[in-house]
Amino acid sequence: MKRRSFVKGLAAGSAVAGLSGMASAAGTTRSMPQKHNFKLKYAPHFGMFEHHAGKDPIDQLHFMAETGFMALEDNGMMGRPAELQTKIGDTLAKLGMTMGVFVVDKGGNSANTLAAGKKEHVDIFLDGCRRAVEVAKRCNAKWMTVVPGDYERHLPLGIQTANVIEALRRGAEILEPHGLVMVLEPLSDSPNLFLQYSDQTYLICKAVNSPSCKILYDAYHLQKNEGQLITNIERCWEEIPYFQIGDNPGRKEPTTGEINYRNVFKYIHEKGYTGVMGMEHGLSKPGKEGELALIQAYVESDNF
């Protein structure tokens, strides 16, 4: 079993270039970037730092904490073995890290659309919510992503919206007693997806009228679908407990596209936000170089 010796008390800085060695019981050396005191709780996914930390998810969690990332996102948490979910939750607690979203298993983003109002689709969604409660307990999660599915094109839009609201109310009834929150994510992946805009999601959350149904504001998707990020965040602020990040075009780390993330992050921070900022994007470069570039991008974008 690897012995981990963790870097303590490293001064925060804006450069990632300074590396220190880290030895393991096997005699290998791991390069360790500086630790940064980020103003916001940016949340990597597993795999983002595997060239530095290895493939073991627990080692990756330690690396995230050692470099200053104090939250985690794991869309696929519901598909992991229960014992690993528990181990991840325990490790997050020991490191003082926050668990971000995982995706409620309802059969895929487009599948089993709630807009259709079909009992079999709603039953699949509600079963996913019930199972998500147990997963959340094991991994110390509070938020979980829900995508309502595709349009049901033969129904009027108002009927589809009412069907979605009714299904989400029933899901909220499952989650609310446990203090859990489903966050609805407008997406840009396909024009067939029912949920695409922040104002549309705001309306639905107001209609569901539950603390367990809110907005996941993914800046990558919403930059593509509607733009005006700061304006629309302000309009929907009271219904947004969770953000995700990705630059456009390309869906890579900040500084690689058109979004001025330094300004967006500054605005969110000045609003008093203390929640999770999910890093749901790829890396613009491969290998260790790409991982260091990723860290540097967040150092630069957090410098406000």
XYZ file of C-alpha atoms in Angstrom:
304
model
C 0.000 0.000 0.000
C 1.385 3.433 -0.905
C 2.615 5.665 1.895
C 1.510 9.260 1.336
C 3.508 12.147 2.788
C 1.575 15.304 2.265
C 2.926 18.756 1.626
C 1.905 21.099 4.425
C 2.168 24.809 4.751
C 3.169 25.545 1.179
C 2.804 29.240 0.415
C 0.074 30.077 -2.082
C 1.330 31.631 -5.272
C 0.385 32.368 -8.825
C 2.964 30.109 -10.498
C 2.664 26.362 -10.865
C 6.216 25.807 -12.031
C 7.770 25.116 -8.620
C 7.599 21.367 -8.035
C 8.675 19.268 -5.068
C 9.200 15.520 -4.990
C 6.953 13.142 -3.139
C 8.160 9.643 -2.355
C 6.091 6.504 -1.950
C 6.852 3.197 -0.269
C 7.511 1.756 -3.709
C 10.300 4.288 -4.245
C 8.532 6.293 -6.929
C 8.487 10.085 -6.969
C 5.441 12.213 -7.550
C 5.762 15.818 -8.662
C 3.777 18.153 -6.453
C 2.637 21.592 -7.619
C 2.255 24.400 -5.125
C -0.859 24.634 -3.019
C -3.131 27.551 -3.878
C -5.657 29.303 -1.677
C -8.487 29.603 -4.178
C -11.292 32.043 -3.405
C -13.952 29.677 -4.754
C -14.529 25.972 -4.265
C -13.491 24.601 -7.671
C -14.287 20.897 -8.037
C -12.266 18.628 -10.357
C -13.442 15.258 -11.631
C -11.605 11.972 -11.229
C -9.095 11.546 -14.043
C -8.121 15.206 -14.293
C -4.858 14.658 -12.396
C -4.111 10.997 -12.956
C -0.743 11.736 -14.633
C 0.414 13.273 -11.355
C -1.605 11.255 -8.840
C -2.120 7.885 -10.554
C -5.387 6.131 -11.300
C -6.487 5.419 -7.733
C -9.382 7.793 -6.919
C -8.308 8.198 -3.296
C -4.806 9.239 -4.339
C -6.408 11.693 -6.743
C -8.486 13.206 -3.924
C -5.333 13.773 -1.881
C -3.663 15.430 -4.852
C -6.649 17.715 -5.373
C -6.544 18.824 -1.736
C -2.770 19.268 -1.782
C -3.008 21.635 -4.755
C -5.875 23.644 -3.262
C -8.987 22.138 -4.864
C -11.393 21.594 -1.981
C -14.355 19.946 -3.713
C -15.074 17.021 -6.040
C -17.561 16.295 -8.794
C -18.285 12.763 -9.942
C -21.099 12.436 -12.459
C -20.838 8.656 -12.391
C -20.932 8.188 -8.612
C -24.179 6.178 -8.757
C -22.411 3.568 -10.890
C -19.574 3.015 -8.413
C -19.557 0.166 -5.878
C -21.156 1.112 -2.565
C -17.937 0.470 -0.656
C -16.053 2.901 -2.901
C -18.779 5.518 -2.518
C -18.324 5.248 1.255
C -14.533 5.394 0.984
C -14.755 8.515 -1.166
C -17.145 10.132 1.328
C -14.898 9.293 4.266
C -11.824 10.641 2.472
C -13.583 13.867 1.530
C -14.557 14.358 5.165
C -10.999 13.762 6.403
C -9.598 16.219 3.863
C -12.244 18.859 4.573
C -13.465 18.653 0.983
C -17.026 19.100 -0.286
C -18.807 16.572 -2.481
C -20.382 18.200 -5.508
C -22.971 16.782 -7.866
C -23.442 13.330 -9.203
C -26.011 12.519 -11.901
C -29.323 10.900 -10.951
C -29.592 7.700 -12.951
C -32.711 7.981 -15.100
C -31.374 6.320 -18.238
C -29.391 9.113 -19.912
C -29.874 12.800 -20.666
C -32.296 12.278 -23.555
C -34.031 9.136 -22.361
C -37.272 8.661 -20.425
C -38.385 12.210 -20.976
C -40.452 13.727 -18.195
C -42.075 16.053 -20.752
C -44.074 13.119 -22.137
C -46.019 12.650 -18.918
C -45.727 8.869 -19.216
C -45.961 6.896 -15.979
C -43.169 4.538 -16.964
C -40.780 7.439 -17.527
C -41.689 9.092 -14.248
C -41.324 5.791 -12.375
C -37.759 5.394 -13.690
C -36.936 8.920 -12.563
C -38.433 8.433 -9.092
C -36.583 5.148 -8.668
C -33.370 7.021 -9.518
C -34.183 9.616 -6.861
C -34.731 6.942 -4.215
C -31.446 5.249 -5.041
C -29.704 8.620 -5.127
C -30.664 9.226 -1.489
C -28.631 6.187 -0.423
C -25.702 7.154 -2.629
C -25.721 10.682 -1.189
C -25.568 9.314 2.353
C -22.517 7.218 1.521
C -20.500 9.933 -0.239
C -21.655 12.977 1.789
C -23.392 14.587 -1.197
C -26.089 17.247 -1.110
C -26.661 18.062 -4.796
C -27.500 15.787 -7.701
C -27.960 16.605 -11.373
C -31.268 15.982 -13.133
C -31.865 16.368 -16.882
C -35.586 16.038 -17.765
C -34.942 14.467 -21.181
C -36.027 15.341 -24.714
C -39.029 17.263 -25.983
C -42.193 15.277 -26.610
C -42.848 16.916 -29.981
C -46.478 15.897 -30.395
C -47.528 17.751 -27.216
C -47.931 21.536 -26.811
C -45.015 23.136 -24.959
C -47.200 24.202 -22.040
C -48.394 20.620 -21.486
C -44.813 19.363 -21.645
C -43.742 21.968 -19.089
C -46.588 20.986 -16.768
C -45.576 17.327 -17.071
C -41.990 18.161 -16.127
C -43.110 20.244 -13.149
C -45.370 17.471 -11.854
C -42.625 14.841 -12.115
C -40.080 17.093 -10.395
C -42.523 17.809 -7.554
C -42.713 14.087 -6.920
C -38.936 13.807 -7.031
C -38.604 16.696 -4.586
C -40.929 14.878 -2.175
C -38.378 12.058 -2.042
C -35.325 14.282 -1.599
C -36.633 17.043 0.638
C -36.872 15.026 3.891
C -33.169 14.231 3.542
C -32.069 17.806 2.852
C -30.967 16.875 -0.660
C -31.267 19.062 -3.747
C -31.733 18.069 -7.376
C -30.240 20.705 -9.624
C -31.735 20.982 -13.112
C -29.180 21.438 -15.872
C -30.039 23.234 -19.127
C -27.908 21.663 -21.870
C -26.666 22.591 -25.343
C -25.797 19.079 -26.555
C -28.848 18.654 -28.773
C -31.797 20.792 -29.924
C -34.002 17.866 -28.921
C -33.356 18.417 -25.203
C -36.315 19.954 -23.391
C -34.351 22.048 -20.896
C -32.077 24.605 -22.595
C -32.393 28.062 -21.011
C -31.882 29.641 -17.613
C -35.206 31.514 -17.552
C -37.053 28.328 -18.518
C -35.353 26.484 -15.648
C -36.096 29.367 -13.269
C -39.795 29.183 -14.142
C -39.869 25.426 -13.517
C -38.105 25.749 -10.160
C -40.547 28.433 -9.062
C -43.447 26.193 -10.052
C -42.063 23.135 -8.273
C -41.659 25.405 -5.239
C -39.311 23.181 -3.230
C -35.879 23.722 -1.663
C -35.003 20.396 -3.282
C -35.401 21.638 -6.878
C -32.981 24.309 -8.070
C -30.795 25.338 -11.036
C -27.411 23.989 -12.036
C -25.935 26.909 -13.979
C -23.396 25.432 -16.399
C -21.683 28.429 -17.983
C -20.424 26.407 -20.954
C -23.886 25.255 -22.040
C -25.564 28.567 -21.306
C -22.923 30.607 -23.100
C -23.785 28.558 -26.192
C -27.546 28.721 -25.730
C -28.140 32.284 -24.549
C -24.988 34.226 -23.582
C -25.180 37.199 -21.183
C -23.812 35.021 -18.398
C -23.570 37.582 -15.614
C -26.908 39.201 -16.506
C -28.726 35.860 -16.492
C -26.984 34.648 -13.321
C -28.239 37.827 -11.639
C -31.783 37.247 -12.901
C -31.854 33.658 -11.658
C -29.614 34.054 -8.608
C -32.085 33.034 -5.907
C -32.631 29.660 -7.612
C -28.928 28.850 -8.295
C -27.088 26.845 -5.617
C -24.552 25.290 -7.996
C -22.308 26.252 -10.936
C -20.334 24.346 -13.537
C -17.459 25.555 -15.678
C -16.171 24.992 -19.206
C -14.870 27.433 -21.782
C -16.426 27.830 -25.219
C -15.626 26.732 -27.864
C -14.010 23.438 -26.978
C -15.289 22.822 -23.435
C -11.806 22.998 -21.928
C -10.410 24.867 -18.912
C -10.868 28.635 -18.446
C -8.590 30.908 -20.531
C -8.864 28.608 -23.583
C -11.990 30.153 -25.122
C -14.191 33.232 -25.228
C -15.595 33.364 -21.680
C -13.968 35.890 -19.335
C -14.022 33.564 -16.350
C -12.056 35.933 -14.146
C -14.941 38.398 -14.350
C -17.565 35.667 -13.933
C -15.780 34.215 -10.892
C -15.301 37.684 -9.396
C -19.010 38.419 -9.773
C -20.042 35.122 -8.192
C -17.578 35.574 -5.325
C -18.751 39.119 -4.645
C -22.334 37.838 -4.449
C -21.192 35.854 -1.415
C -21.350 32.432 -3.045
C -19.662 29.692 -0.996
C -20.856 26.630 -2.930
C -19.198 24.356 -5.456
C -17.878 25.332 -8.902
C -17.848 22.090 -10.857
C -15.004 21.681 -13.356
C -17.031 19.797 -15.970
C -14.653 20.155 -18.896
C -11.682 18.570 -20.617
C -8.015 19.556 -20.670
C -6.547 21.484 -23.569
C -3.206 19.641 -23.399
C -2.312 16.009 -22.643
C -0.242 14.512 -19.836
C 1.380 16.288 -16.906
C 1.791 19.424 -18.999
C -1.961 19.580 -19.463
C -2.620 19.075 -15.767
C -0.234 21.888 -14.848
C -1.850 24.116 -17.476
C -5.247 23.311 -15.933
C -4.073 24.372 -12.479
C -2.495 27.535 -13.870
C -5.724 28.423 -15.676
C -7.597 28.372 -12.355
C -4.841 30.322 -10.615
C -5.129 33.038 -13.282
C -8.941 33.053 -13.365
C -9.151 33.153 -9.552
C -6.809 36.167 -9.426
C -9.323 38.947 -8.855
